[in-house]
Each structure stands twice: as C-alpha cells, then as structure tokens.
Short mmCIF file of C-alpha atoms in Angstrom, two decimals:
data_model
loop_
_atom_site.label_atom_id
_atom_site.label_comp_id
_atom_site.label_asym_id
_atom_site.label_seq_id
_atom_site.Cartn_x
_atom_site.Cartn_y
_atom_site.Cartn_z
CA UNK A 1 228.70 386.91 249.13
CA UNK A 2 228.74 388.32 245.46
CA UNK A 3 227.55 386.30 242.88
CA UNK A 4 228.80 385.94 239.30
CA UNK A 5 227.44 383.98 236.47
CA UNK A 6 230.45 382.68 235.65
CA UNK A 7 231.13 380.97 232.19
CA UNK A 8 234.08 378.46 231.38
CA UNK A 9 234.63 377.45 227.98
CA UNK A 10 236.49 373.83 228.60
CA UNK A 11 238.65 374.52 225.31
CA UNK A 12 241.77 372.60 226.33
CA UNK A 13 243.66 369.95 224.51
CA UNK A 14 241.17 370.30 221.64
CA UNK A 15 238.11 369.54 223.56
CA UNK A 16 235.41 372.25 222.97
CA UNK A 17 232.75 372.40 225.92
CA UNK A 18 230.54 375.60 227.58
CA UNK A 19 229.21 375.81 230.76
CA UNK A 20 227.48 378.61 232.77
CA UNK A 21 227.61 378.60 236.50
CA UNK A 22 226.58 381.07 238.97
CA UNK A 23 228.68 381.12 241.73
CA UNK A 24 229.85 383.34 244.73
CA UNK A 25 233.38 385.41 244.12
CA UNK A 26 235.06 384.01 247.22
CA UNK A 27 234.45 380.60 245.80
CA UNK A 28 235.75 380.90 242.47
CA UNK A 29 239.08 382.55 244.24
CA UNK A 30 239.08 379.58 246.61
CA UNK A 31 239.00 377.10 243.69
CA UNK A 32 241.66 378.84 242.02
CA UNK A 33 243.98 378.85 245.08
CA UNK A 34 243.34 374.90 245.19
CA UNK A 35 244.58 374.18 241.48
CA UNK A 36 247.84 375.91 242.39
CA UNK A 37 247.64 373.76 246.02
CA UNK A 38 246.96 370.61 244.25
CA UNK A 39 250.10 371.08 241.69
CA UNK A 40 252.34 370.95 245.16
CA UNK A 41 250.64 368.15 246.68
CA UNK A 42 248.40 366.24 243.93
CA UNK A 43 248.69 362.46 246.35
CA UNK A 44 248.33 363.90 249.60
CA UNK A 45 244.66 364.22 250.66
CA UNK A 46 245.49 365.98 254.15
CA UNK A 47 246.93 368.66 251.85
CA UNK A 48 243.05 369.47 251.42
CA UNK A 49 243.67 369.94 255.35
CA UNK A 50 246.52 372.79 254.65
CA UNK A 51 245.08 374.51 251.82
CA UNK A 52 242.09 375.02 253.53
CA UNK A 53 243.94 376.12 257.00
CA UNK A 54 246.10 378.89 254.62
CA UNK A 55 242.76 379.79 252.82
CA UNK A 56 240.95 379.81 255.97
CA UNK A 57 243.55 380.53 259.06
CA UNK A 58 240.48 381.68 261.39
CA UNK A 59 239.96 378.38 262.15
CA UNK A 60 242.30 377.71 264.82
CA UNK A 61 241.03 373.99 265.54
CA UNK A 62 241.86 372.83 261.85
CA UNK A 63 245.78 373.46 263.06
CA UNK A 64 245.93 369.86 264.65
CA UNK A 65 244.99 368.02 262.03
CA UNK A 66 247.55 369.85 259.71
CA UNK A 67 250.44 369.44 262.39
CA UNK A 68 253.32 367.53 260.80
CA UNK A 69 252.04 367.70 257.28
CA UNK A 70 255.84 367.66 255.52
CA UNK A 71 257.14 365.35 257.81
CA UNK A 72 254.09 362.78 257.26
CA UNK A 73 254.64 363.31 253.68
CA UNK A 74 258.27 362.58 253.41
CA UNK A 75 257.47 359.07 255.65
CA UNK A 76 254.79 358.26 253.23
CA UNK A 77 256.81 358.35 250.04
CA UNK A 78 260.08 356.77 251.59
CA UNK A 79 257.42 354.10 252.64
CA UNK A 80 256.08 353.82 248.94
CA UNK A 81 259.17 353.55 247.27
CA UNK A 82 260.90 350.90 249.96
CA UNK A 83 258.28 348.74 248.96
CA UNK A 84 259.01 348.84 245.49
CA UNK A 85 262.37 348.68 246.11
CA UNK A 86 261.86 345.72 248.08
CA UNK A 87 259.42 343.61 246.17
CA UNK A 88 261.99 344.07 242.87
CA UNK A 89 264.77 342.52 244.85
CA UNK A 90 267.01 346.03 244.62
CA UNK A 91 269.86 345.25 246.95
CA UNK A 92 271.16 348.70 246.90
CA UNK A 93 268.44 350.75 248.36
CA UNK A 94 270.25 354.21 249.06
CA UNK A 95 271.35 354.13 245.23
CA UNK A 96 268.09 353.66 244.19
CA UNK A 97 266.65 356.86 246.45
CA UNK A 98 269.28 358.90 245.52
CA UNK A 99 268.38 357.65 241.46
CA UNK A 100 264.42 358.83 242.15
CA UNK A 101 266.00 362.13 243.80
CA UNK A 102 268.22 363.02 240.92
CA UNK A 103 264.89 362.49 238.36
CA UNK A 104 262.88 364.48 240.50
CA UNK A 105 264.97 367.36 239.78
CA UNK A 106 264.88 367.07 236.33
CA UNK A 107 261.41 366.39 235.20
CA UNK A 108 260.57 368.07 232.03
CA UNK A 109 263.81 367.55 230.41
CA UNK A 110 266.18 365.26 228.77
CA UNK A 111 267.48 361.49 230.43
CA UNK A 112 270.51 360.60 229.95
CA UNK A 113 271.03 357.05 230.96
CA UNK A 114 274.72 357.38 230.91
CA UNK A 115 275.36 360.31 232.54
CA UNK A 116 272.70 358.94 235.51
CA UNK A 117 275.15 355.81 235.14
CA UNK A 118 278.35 358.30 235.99
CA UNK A 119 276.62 360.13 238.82
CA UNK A 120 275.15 356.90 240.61
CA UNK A 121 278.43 354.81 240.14
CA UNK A 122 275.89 352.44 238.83
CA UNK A 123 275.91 350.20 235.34
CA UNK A 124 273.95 351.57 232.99
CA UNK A 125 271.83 348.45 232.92
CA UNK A 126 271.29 348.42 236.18
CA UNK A 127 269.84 352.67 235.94
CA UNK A 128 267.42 350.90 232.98
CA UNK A 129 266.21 348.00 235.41
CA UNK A 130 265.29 350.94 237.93
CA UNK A 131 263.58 353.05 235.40
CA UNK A 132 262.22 350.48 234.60
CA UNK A 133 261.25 349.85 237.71
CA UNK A 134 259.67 353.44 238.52
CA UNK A 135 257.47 353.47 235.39
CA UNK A 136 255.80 349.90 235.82
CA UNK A 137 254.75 351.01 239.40
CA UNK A 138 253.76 354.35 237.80
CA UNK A 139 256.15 356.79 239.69
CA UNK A 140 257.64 358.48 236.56
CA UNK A 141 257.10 358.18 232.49
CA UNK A 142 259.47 358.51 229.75
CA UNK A 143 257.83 360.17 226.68
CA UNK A 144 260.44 359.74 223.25
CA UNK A 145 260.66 362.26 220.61
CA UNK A 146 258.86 362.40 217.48
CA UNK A 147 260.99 361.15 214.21
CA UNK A 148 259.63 360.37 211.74
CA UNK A 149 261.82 357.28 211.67
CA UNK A 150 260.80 354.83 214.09
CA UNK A 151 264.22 353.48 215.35
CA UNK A 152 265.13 357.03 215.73
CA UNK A 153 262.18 357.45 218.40
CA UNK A 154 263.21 354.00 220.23
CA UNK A 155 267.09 354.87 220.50
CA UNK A 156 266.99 359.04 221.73
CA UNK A 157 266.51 360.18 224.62
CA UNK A 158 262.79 360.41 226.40
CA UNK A 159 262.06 363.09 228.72
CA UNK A 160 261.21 362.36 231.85
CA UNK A 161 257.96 363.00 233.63
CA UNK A 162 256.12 362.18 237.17
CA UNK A 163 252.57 361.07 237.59
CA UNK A 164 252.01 362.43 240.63
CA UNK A 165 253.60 365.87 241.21
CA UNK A 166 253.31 365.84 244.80
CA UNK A 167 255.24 362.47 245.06
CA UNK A 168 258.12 364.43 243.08
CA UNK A 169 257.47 367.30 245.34
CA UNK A 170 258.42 365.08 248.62
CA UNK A 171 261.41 363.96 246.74
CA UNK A 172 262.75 367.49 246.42
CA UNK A 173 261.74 368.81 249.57
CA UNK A 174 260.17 371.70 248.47
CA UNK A 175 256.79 373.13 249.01
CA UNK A 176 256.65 376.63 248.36
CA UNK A 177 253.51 378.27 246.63
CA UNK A 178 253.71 377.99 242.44
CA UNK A 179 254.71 381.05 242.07
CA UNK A 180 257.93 381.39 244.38
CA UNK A 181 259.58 378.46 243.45
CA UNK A 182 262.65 377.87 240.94
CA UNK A 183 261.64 375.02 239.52
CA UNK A 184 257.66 376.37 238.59
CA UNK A 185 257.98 375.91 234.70
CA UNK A 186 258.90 372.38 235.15
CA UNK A 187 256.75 371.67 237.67
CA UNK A 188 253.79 373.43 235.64
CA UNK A 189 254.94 371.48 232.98
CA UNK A 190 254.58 368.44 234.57
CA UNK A 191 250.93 369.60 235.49
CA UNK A 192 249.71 369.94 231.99
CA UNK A 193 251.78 366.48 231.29
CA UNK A 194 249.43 364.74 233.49
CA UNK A 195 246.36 366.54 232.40
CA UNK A 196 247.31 365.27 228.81
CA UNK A 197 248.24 361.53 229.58
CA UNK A 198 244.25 361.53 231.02
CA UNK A 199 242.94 362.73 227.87
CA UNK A 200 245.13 361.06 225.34
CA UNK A 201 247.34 358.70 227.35
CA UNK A 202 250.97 358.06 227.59
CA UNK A 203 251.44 356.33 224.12
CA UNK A 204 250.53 359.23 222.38
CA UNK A 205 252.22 361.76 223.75
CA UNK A 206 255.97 362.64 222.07
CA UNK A 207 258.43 365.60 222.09
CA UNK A 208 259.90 367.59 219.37
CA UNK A 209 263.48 368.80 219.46
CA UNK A 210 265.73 369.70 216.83
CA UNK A 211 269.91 369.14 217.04
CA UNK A 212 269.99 373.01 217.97
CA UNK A 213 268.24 372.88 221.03
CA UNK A 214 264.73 374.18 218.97
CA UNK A 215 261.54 372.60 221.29
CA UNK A 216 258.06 371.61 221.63
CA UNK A 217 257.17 370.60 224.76
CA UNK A 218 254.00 367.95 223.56
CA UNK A 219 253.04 366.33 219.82
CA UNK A 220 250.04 364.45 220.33
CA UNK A 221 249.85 362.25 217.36
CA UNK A 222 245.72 361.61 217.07
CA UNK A 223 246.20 359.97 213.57
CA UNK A 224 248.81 359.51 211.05
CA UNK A 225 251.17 362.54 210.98
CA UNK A 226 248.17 364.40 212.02
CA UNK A 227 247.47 366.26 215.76
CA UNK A 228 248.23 368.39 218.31
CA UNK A 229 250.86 370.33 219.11
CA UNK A 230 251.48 372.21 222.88
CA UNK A 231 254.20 374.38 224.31
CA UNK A 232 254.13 375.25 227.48
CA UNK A 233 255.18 378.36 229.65
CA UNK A 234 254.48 379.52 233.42
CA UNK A 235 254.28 383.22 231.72
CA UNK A 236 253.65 383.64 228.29
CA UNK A 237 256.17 386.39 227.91
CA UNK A 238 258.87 383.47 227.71
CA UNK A 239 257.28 382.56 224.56
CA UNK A 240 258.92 383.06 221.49
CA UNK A 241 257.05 382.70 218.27
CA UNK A 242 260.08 383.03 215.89
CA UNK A 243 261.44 379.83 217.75
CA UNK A 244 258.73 377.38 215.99
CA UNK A 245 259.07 378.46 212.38
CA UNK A 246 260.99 375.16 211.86
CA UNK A 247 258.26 373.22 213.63
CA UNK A 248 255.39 374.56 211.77
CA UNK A 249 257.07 374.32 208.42
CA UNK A 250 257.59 370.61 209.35
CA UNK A 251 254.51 369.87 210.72
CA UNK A 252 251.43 371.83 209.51
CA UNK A 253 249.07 369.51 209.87
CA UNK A 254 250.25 369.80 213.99
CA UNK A 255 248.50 372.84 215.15
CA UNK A 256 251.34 374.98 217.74
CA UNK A 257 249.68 376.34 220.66
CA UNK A 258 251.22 377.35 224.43
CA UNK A 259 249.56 376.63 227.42
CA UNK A 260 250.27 379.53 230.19
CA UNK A 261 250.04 379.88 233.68
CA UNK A 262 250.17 383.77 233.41
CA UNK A 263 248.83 385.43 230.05
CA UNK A 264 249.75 389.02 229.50
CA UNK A 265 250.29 389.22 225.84
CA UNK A 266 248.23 388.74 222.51
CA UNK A 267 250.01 386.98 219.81
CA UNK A 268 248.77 385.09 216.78
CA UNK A 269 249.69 381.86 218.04
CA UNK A 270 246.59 380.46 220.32
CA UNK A 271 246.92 380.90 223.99
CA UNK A 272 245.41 378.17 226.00
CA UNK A 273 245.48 379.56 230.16
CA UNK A 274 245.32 376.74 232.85
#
C-alpha cells in the first residue's frame, strides 16, 4: 500500500472544517467508489454487499450473498409502500404505484398537480391526499420557491424531491453506475438535496425560478433575506455564469455557488466538488 497524508477541507454548505488523515491510496479510491454506490442505493444495506463484490470481484464467496440484489430490492419497496398504502385506507393501489413511479422520474423539477391529475385519471384532490401521503411517511418532499410574497410561495409549484435516492432508484428500475445514466444530474441533484435537508432541514430550503425558465437549484434562507445560495451540476461545464445575473442582482446578500460532480473549469463563481 501507498500512503498519502491526505487533507479534506469540509467546506460545504458554508461549514468550514480541516482535517489531515494519512491513509493508503487504494482506500481513498475505494471510498470514493462508495459515495457514487451509495447515491444508487442509499436504503439498501446489502448494497454494501455489491459495491464491495464490484470493488473486490476476487472474492468469489461474497457472490451468494449478493445473488438477487435488484429483485430483493424491488420486493422491499413494493412492500414499503403497500403498507402505506394500506394503513391510509387508499382503495386504488395500482394508481397510487403508478403516482410514486411518475414522481420518481421527475425529481428535481417542477409538480404539477394537475397535469399528475390528467395522467392518473385521478381528482386532483385525491393526487394532494397521496402527496400528502408520501411526504408524512417521508418518501418524497416538496420544497416551494422563494417570493418574496408569502402567498406566492404557498400557491406555485414545489419541486419535488426523494429522501432516499435508492428508494427512487427501485421505482425506476435503474441501477447503472453515476456516470452512465440519463437521469445523473437529477439524481446528483437529489444527492446534494439530502445532504442539505441534514444540515439545514426541509423548512429552509426553497427554489428560485424566474417566469423565463432562469434557475437556482437551492436558497437556503439562514435569516431574514439573508443565506445561501447553490446550483448544482454533474459537470461544471453545464454551468453558465451569465444565467444568474438576475439572481445576484436580486439577491446579494445570497451568495451563488455550484456544487459539481466533475470540475474542469475555473470561473469566478465558487466551485464546491462533492
């Protein structure tokens, strides 16, 4: 083994902390490999089991234990879910799937009750009672938008986000690595969601979107018109800095920064890397 003194600076989501570690090369690439694991499967503790048979595939005897991983996980979260279903009276079961389904798809973005309504052949009060639902047995969260009128933030629409990305991950049916999938700026968006909620929790945590489609991802609101501000992209390329003018004109006193996945570029605007 190689050793490295290895220093992290914990400077995420405003917290400022330094530690020094020595520790061998293969384990610091292991650890990294298990953030990107834990994204796909966060609930699951047997996916501990798979990450450490694809890490380590010289160790034929660990392949029983990891035998019938995805089908174990689908069984769990059907399981999970029925219950719910079950203890809130929901007559209509397959409705109620195919609702949690359609919101794992679109985590990240915009909820449109009445267009759910359309879809699901389903009264709109009836989609509310199930979100509902889903967010007192913490399954999903609905974050609203920052106005600076408080009706405004009560009547538009949240986005939509899952506490436990591997649940969402079962619902989709997809567990290829981080980087091959479609869908990895949502779900890496939905990683640093959950990261945030920890350190601030839900109540503080808003949007920002303007009426031409201008975003930022996460306001955290620590006092009075006074915070944090987040964007988030997988690669840092995507970013855009010209995009936030409007934002930071607004908002000054909410400091813009993006939170990457991949960093290859310098620009003015602080880079946070997960």
């Amino acid at each position: 083994f190689n050793f490295a003194n290895y220093t992290i600076s914990e400077q995420y989501f405003g917290k400022n902390k330094t530690y020094s570690y020595l520790i061998s090369l293969p384990i610091i690439y292991f650890f990294i490999s298990i953030i990107a694991k834990f994204i796909e499967y966060c609930f699951i503790p047997n996916a501990f089991l798979k990450l450490i048979y694809i890490s380590y595939n010289n160790i034929p005897y660990l392949f029983p234990l990891v035998a019938g991983f995805f089908a174990n996980c689908s069984e769990l979260v059907n399981s999970y879910l029925k219950k719910d279903a079950l203890e809130a009276g929901i007559r209509v079961e397959l409705k109620f799937f195919k609702l949690c389904r359609l919101l794992a798809d679109q985590v990240g973005e915009l909820i449109n009750q009445n267009e759910l309504s359309n879809t699901l052949q389903l009264a709109v009060g009836t989609v509310d009672n199930y979100l509902l639902l889903l967010q007192k047995s913490f399954i999903v969260q609905l974050i609203p938008p920052k106005f600076g009128n408080l009706r405004k933030e009560l009547t538009k629409m949240p986005k939509i986000y899952f506490n436990d990305t591997g649940l969402r991950n079962v619902l989709c049916n997809n567990f290829l690595a981080l980087n091959d999938r479609f869908d990895k700026g949502n779900l890496f968006e939905n990683a640093v969601y959950t990261r945030l909620r920890k350190l601030y929790g839900n109540d503080a945590i808003k949007y920002w979107r303007t009426a031409d489609g201008n975003e930022v991802d996460f306001i955290i609101e620590e006092n009075l018109n006074k915070g944090l501000a987040y964007e988030v992209k997988y690669n840092d390329v995507l970013f855009k800095p010209s995009k936030y003018k409007k934002f930071q004109i607004a908002y000054p006193s909410f400091p813009l920064q993006v939170i990457s996945n991949i960093a290859e570029k310098n620009e003015t605007i602080k880079l946070i890397k997960m």
